[in-house]
XYZ file of C-alpha atoms in Angstrom:
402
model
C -15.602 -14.343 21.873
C -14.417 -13.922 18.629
C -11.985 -10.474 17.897
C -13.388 -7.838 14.774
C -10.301 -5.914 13.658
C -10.041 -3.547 10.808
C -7.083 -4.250 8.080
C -6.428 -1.368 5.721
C -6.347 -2.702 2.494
C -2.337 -4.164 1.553
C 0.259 -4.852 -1.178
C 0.535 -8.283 -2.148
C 4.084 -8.746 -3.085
C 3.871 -11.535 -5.232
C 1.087 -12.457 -7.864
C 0.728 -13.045 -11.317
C -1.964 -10.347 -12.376
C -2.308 -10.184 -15.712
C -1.915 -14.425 -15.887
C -5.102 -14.506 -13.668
C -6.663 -11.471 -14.682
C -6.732 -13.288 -18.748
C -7.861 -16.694 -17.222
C -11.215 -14.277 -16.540
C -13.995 -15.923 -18.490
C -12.312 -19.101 -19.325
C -13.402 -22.487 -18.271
C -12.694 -23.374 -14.940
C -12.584 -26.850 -14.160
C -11.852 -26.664 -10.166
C -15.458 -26.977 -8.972
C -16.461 -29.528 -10.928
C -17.645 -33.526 -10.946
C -14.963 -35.133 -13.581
C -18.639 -35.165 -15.787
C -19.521 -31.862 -15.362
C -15.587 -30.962 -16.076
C -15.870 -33.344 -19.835
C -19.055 -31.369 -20.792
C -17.899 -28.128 -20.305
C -15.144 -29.304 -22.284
C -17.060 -30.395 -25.111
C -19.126 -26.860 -25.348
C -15.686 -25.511 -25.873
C -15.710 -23.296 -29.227
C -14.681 -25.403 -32.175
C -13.204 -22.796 -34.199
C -10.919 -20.952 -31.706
C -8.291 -21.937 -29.073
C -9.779 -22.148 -25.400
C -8.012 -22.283 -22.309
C -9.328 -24.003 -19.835
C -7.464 -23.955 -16.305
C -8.051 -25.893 -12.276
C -7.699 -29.129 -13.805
C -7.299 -31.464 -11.458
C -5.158 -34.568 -13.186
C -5.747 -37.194 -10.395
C -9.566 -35.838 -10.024
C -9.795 -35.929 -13.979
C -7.641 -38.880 -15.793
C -7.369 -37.287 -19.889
C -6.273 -39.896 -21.893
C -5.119 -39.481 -25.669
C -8.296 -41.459 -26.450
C -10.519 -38.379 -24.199
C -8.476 -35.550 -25.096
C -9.577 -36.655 -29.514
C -12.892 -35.539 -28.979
C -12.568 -32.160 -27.848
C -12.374 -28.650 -29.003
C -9.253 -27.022 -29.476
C -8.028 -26.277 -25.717
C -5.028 -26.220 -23.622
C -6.222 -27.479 -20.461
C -3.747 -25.951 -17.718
C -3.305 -28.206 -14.407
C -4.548 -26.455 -10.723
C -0.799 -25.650 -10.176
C -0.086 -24.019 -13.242
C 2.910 -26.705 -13.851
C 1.569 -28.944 -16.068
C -0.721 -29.037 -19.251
C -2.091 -31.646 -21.853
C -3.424 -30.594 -25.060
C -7.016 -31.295 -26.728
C -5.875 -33.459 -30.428
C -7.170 -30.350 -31.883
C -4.859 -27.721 -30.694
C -2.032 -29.584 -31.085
C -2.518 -29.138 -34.821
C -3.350 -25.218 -34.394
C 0.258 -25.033 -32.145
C 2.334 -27.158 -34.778
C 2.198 -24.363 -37.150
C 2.546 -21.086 -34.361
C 4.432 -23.123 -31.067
C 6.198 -26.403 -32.646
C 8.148 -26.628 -29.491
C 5.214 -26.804 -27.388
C 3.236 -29.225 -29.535
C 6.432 -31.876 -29.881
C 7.210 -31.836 -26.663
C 4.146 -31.372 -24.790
C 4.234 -34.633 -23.188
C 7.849 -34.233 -21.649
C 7.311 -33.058 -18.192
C 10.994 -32.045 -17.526
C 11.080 -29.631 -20.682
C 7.730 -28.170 -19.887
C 9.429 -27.528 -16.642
C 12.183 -25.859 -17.921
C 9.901 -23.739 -19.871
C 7.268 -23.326 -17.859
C 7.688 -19.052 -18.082
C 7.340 -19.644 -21.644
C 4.870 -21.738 -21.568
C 3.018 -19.825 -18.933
C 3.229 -16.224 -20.982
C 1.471 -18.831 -23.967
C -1.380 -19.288 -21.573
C -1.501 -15.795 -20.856
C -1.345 -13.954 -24.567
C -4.178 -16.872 -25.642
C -6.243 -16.262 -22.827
C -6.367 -12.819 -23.507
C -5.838 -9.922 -21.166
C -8.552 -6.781 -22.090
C -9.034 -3.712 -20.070
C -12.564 -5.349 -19.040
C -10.649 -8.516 -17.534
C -8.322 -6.388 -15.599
C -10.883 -3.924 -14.159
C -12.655 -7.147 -13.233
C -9.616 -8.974 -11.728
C -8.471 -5.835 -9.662
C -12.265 -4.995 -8.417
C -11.911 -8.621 -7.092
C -8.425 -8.082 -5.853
C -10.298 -5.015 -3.297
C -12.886 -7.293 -2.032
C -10.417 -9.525 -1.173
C -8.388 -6.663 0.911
C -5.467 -6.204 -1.700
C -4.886 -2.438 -3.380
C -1.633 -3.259 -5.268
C -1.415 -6.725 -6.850
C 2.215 -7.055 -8.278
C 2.747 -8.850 -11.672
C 5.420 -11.553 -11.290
C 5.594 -12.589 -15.269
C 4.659 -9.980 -17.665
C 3.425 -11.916 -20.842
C 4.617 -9.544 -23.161
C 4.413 -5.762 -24.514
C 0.325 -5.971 -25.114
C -0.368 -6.801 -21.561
C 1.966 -4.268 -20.536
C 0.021 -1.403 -22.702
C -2.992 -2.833 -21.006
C -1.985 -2.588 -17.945
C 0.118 1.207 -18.252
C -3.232 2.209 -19.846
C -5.122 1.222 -17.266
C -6.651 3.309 -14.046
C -4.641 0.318 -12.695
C -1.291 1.376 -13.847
C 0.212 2.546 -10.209
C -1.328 -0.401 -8.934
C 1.087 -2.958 -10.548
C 4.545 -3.697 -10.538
C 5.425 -5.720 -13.550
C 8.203 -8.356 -13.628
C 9.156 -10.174 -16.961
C 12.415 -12.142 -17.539
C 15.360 -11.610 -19.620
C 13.500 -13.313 -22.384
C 10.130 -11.607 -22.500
C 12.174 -8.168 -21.217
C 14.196 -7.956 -24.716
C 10.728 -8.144 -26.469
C 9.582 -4.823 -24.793
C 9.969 -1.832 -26.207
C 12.749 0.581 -24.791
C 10.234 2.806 -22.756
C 8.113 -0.464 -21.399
C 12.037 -1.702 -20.065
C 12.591 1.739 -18.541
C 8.660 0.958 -16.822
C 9.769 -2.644 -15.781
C 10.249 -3.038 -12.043
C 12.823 -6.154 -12.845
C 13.501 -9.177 -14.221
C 12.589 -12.546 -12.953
C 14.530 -16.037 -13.458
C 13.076 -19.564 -11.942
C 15.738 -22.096 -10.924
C 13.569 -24.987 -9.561
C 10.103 -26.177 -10.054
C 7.167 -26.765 -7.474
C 5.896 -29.131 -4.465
C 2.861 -29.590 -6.933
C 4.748 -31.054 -9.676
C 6.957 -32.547 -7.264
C 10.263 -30.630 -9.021
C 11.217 -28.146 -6.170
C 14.937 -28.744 -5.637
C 15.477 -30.746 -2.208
C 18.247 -32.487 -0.728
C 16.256 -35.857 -1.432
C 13.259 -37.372 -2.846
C 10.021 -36.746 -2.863
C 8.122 -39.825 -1.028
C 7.122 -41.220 -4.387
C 11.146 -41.712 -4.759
C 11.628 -38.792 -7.343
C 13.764 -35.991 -7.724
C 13.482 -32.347 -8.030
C 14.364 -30.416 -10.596
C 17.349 -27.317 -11.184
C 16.717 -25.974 -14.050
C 20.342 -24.381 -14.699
C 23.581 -26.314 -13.899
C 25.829 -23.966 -12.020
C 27.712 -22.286 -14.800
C 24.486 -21.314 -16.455
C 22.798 -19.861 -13.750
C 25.947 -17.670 -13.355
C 26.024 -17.131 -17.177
C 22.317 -15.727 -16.769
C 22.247 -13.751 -14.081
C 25.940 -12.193 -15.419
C 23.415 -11.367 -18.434
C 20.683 -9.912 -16.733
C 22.803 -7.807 -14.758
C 23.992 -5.787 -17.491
C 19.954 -4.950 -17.996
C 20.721 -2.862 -14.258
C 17.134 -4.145 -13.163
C 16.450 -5.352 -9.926
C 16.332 -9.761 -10.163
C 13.669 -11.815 -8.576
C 14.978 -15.411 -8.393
C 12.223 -18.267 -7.916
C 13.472 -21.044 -5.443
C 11.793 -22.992 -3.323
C 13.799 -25.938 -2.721
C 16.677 -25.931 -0.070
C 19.017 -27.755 -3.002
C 18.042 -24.524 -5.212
C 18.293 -22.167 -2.810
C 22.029 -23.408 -2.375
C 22.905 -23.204 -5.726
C 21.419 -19.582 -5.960
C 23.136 -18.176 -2.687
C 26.428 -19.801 -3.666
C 26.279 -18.334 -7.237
C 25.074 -14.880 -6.246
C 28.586 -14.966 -3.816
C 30.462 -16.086 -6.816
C 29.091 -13.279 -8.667
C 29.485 -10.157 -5.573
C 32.805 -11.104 -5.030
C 33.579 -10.781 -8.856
C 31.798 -7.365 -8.721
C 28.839 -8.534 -10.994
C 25.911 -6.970 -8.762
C 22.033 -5.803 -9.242
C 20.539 -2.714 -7.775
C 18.214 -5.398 -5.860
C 17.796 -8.564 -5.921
C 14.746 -10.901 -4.452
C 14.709 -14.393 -3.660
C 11.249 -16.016 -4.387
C 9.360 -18.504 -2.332
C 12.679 -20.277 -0.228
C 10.498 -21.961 1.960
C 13.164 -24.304 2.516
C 15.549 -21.978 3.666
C 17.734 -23.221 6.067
C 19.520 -21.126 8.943
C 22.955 -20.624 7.423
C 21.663 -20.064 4.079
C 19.633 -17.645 5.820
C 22.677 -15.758 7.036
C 24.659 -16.079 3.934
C 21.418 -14.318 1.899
C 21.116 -11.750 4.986
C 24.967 -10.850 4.965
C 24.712 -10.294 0.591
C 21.647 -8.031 1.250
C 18.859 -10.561 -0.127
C 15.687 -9.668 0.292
C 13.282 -12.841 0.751
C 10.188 -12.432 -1.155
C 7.683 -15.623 0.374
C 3.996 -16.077 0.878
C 2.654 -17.295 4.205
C -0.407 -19.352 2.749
C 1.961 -21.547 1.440
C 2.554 -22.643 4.733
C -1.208 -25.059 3.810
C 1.744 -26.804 2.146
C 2.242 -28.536 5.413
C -1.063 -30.100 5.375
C -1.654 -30.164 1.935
C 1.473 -31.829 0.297
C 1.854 -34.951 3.165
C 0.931 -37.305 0.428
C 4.042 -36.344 -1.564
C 7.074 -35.259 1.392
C 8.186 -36.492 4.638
C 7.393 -35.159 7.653
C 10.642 -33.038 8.256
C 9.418 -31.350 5.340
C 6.593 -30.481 6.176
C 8.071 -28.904 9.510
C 10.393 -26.863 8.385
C 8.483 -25.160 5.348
C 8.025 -21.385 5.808
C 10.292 -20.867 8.859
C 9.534 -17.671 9.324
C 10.135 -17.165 13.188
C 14.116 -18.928 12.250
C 14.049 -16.190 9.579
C 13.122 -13.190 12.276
C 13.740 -13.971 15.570
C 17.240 -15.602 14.888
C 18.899 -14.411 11.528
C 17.249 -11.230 11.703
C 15.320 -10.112 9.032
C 12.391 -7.462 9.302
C 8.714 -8.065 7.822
C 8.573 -5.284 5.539
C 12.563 -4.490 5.038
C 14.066 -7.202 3.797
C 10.979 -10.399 4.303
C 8.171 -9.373 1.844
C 5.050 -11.269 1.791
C 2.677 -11.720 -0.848
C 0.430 -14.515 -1.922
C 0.983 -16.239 -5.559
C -2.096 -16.042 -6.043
C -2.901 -19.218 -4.085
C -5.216 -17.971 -3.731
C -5.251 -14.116 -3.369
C -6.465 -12.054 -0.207
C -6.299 -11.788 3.826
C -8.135 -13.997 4.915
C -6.635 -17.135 3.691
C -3.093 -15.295 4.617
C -3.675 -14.422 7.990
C -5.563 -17.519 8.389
C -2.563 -19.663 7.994
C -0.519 -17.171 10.056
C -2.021 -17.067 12.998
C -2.892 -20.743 13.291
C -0.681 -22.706 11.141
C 0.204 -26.085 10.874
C 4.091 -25.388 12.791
C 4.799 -23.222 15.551
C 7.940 -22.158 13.849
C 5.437 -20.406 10.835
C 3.405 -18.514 12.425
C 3.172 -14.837 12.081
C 1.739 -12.145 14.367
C -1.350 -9.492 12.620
C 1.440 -6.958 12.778
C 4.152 -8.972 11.176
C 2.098 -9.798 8.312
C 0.573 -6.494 7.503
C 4.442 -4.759 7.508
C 5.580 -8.000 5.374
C 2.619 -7.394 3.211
C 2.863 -2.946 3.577
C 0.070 -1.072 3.248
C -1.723 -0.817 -0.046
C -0.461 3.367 -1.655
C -2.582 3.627 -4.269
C -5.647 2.015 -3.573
C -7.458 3.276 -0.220
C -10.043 0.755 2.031
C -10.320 -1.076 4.350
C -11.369 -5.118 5.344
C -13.848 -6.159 8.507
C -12.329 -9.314 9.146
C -13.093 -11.869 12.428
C -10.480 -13.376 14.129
C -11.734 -16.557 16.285
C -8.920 -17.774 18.769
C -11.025 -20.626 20.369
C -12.127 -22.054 16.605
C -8.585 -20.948 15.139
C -10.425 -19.145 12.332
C -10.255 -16.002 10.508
C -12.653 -14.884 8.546
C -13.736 -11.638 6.021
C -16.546 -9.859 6.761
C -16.178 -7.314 3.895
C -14.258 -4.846 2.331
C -14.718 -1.124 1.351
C -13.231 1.754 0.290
């Protein structure tokens, strides 16, 4: 018989909040027929910028030829690395975003600025008061009370969001670049800064050691002297650091340059290290003995099932090695391993879903170690029904309620 436990509602560590919460009535594309996506394309506004986002690129070919006869959009792929642009908006961005409308069809410098590119998204999009209400009211049905903010978009969302009943509920993260555009008592608000140093299994750019199976390469995004140049210059911001890396070749280069850096005496009051979900065991160590704090999201270990078309099977193994991370190196769910969900998507049931029954033994997570990874929602007070079936490996959400 299948198990009914009560969750009280949790803190999901790592999210983009006001990213999603502006993406609120835009176009989505994700449930779609390819014909269904084009006209919904088409009904687009003519005399405005849309942005329309869960395309689907192998689902939905856009050709130059397709892309002439729609309204002015910026059509954002399913992984949020990626992007073409409708023939209209590229003359709208010529005159505000050159950069973005030259090079637009260069995936390695949309990769490289891809938090630029990503805060665009977010400031066109729009985020209102009504969007965030609506995105957080979501965020409670889905078990979540605190939804941090990986990549404030600028001082407007910020206001927004400080404004907001919502304010206590969100931690907001910006990097160095968007950070210098905030006003002096928004910096003081900030919880930290945020830097990305590889891209994603999606766009196949996550730093390994190797190719991907289609014979290309990831991507770093700093050579080693720059990444030690930037983080030197975000440590005089004294702002705890979240570092994005998710490949084991990025990972390297961050560990190695954050020892570089200790020993020289150039430190942080905190710093987080995003994603790693190839970590490997003396990397581990090495983060564990500098006082890292891993920051990674356990539905990501789908990534095992999900991604088989694009990495070899060792990969797919050792992604999210979270019982390496705890029962060998050491570190504690809720200490120094916090969990959270990117957004991919958002809420319990997907999380502990892929906890319990993942796709590797050396993934899983017990109820309790997710929960402390995840801590306990402060500000917003419920609780989620949710089922747990052992014989069907299945979890699913009942409801939630304050």
């Amino acid at each position: 018989m299948p198990d009914t436990i009560r969750l009280p509602w949790l803190h999901d560590r790592h999210s983009h909040t006001s990213f999603y919460a502006s993406l609120i009535g835009c176009q989505s594309l994700s449930t779609l027929t390819p014909d269904e996506a084009l006209a919904a394309m088409k009904a687009l506004p003519e005399d405005q910028l849309s942005v329309v986002f869960g395309w689907h690129s192998a689902r939905l070919p856009l050709t130059r030829e397709g892309l002439r006869d729609l309204p002015p959009a910026i059509i954002v792929n399913v992984s949020m690395h990626g992007f073409v642009l409708s023939e209209p908006a590229v003359g709208r961005l010529e005159a505000t975003q050159p950069d973005v409308a030259a090079h637009r069809d260069d995936p390695e410098w949309c990769e490289r600025n891809l938090p630029m590119l990503l805060e665009l998204f977010s400031r066109t999009a729009g985020l209102t008061p009504a969007k965030l209400d609506s995105f957080m009211e979501r965020m409670e049905v889905q078990g979540l009370g605190v939804v941090d903010d990986m990549l404030l978009p600028g001082e407007e969302a910020f206001q927004v969001i400080r404004q907001s009943r919502w304010a206590e509920h969100i931690q907001c993260w910006a990097t160095p670049r968007t950070y210098r555009t905030l006003s002096p008592a928004s910096q003081g608000a900030l919880a930290g800064l945020k830097l990305f140093t590889d891209g994603a299994l999606g766009s196949r750019t996550a730093a390994l050691r190797g190719t991907f199976l289609d014979g290309r390469e990831g991507l770093l995004l700093y050579t080693d002297e720059e990444l030690a140049s930037a983080l030197s210059d975000a440590a005089g911001c004294q702002k705890a650091i979240a570092i994005h890396a998710i490949g084991d070749l990025a990972i390297e280069q961050v560990v190695t340059t954050l020892e570089r850096l200790d020993k020289a005496g150039i430190r942080f009051p905190k710093v987080r290290l995003e994603h790693v979900q190839f970590i490997d065991e003396a990397q581990a160590r090495r983060a564990r003995d500098l006082g890292l704090v891993l920051s990674m999201q356990p539905n990501f270990n789908s990534d095992s099932r999900d991604y088989a078309d694009r990495l070899e099977g060792r990969w797919l193994e050792i992604n999210n090695p979270f019982r390496m991370l705890i029962d060998r190196v050491g570190f504690i769910p809720g200490k120094d391993l916090l969990l959270g969900s990117d957004g991919m998507p958002h809420g319990v049931e997907y999380a502990l879903q892929w906890c319990l029954f993942p796709a590797y033994p050396g993934q899983r997570l017990t109820l309790e170690e997710l929960v402390a990874g995840y801590g306990l929602s402060e500000f917003g007070k419920g609780e989620s029904l949710l089922e747990i079936d052992a014989a069907e490996k299945r979890v699913r959400l009942l409801g939630s309620s304050c």
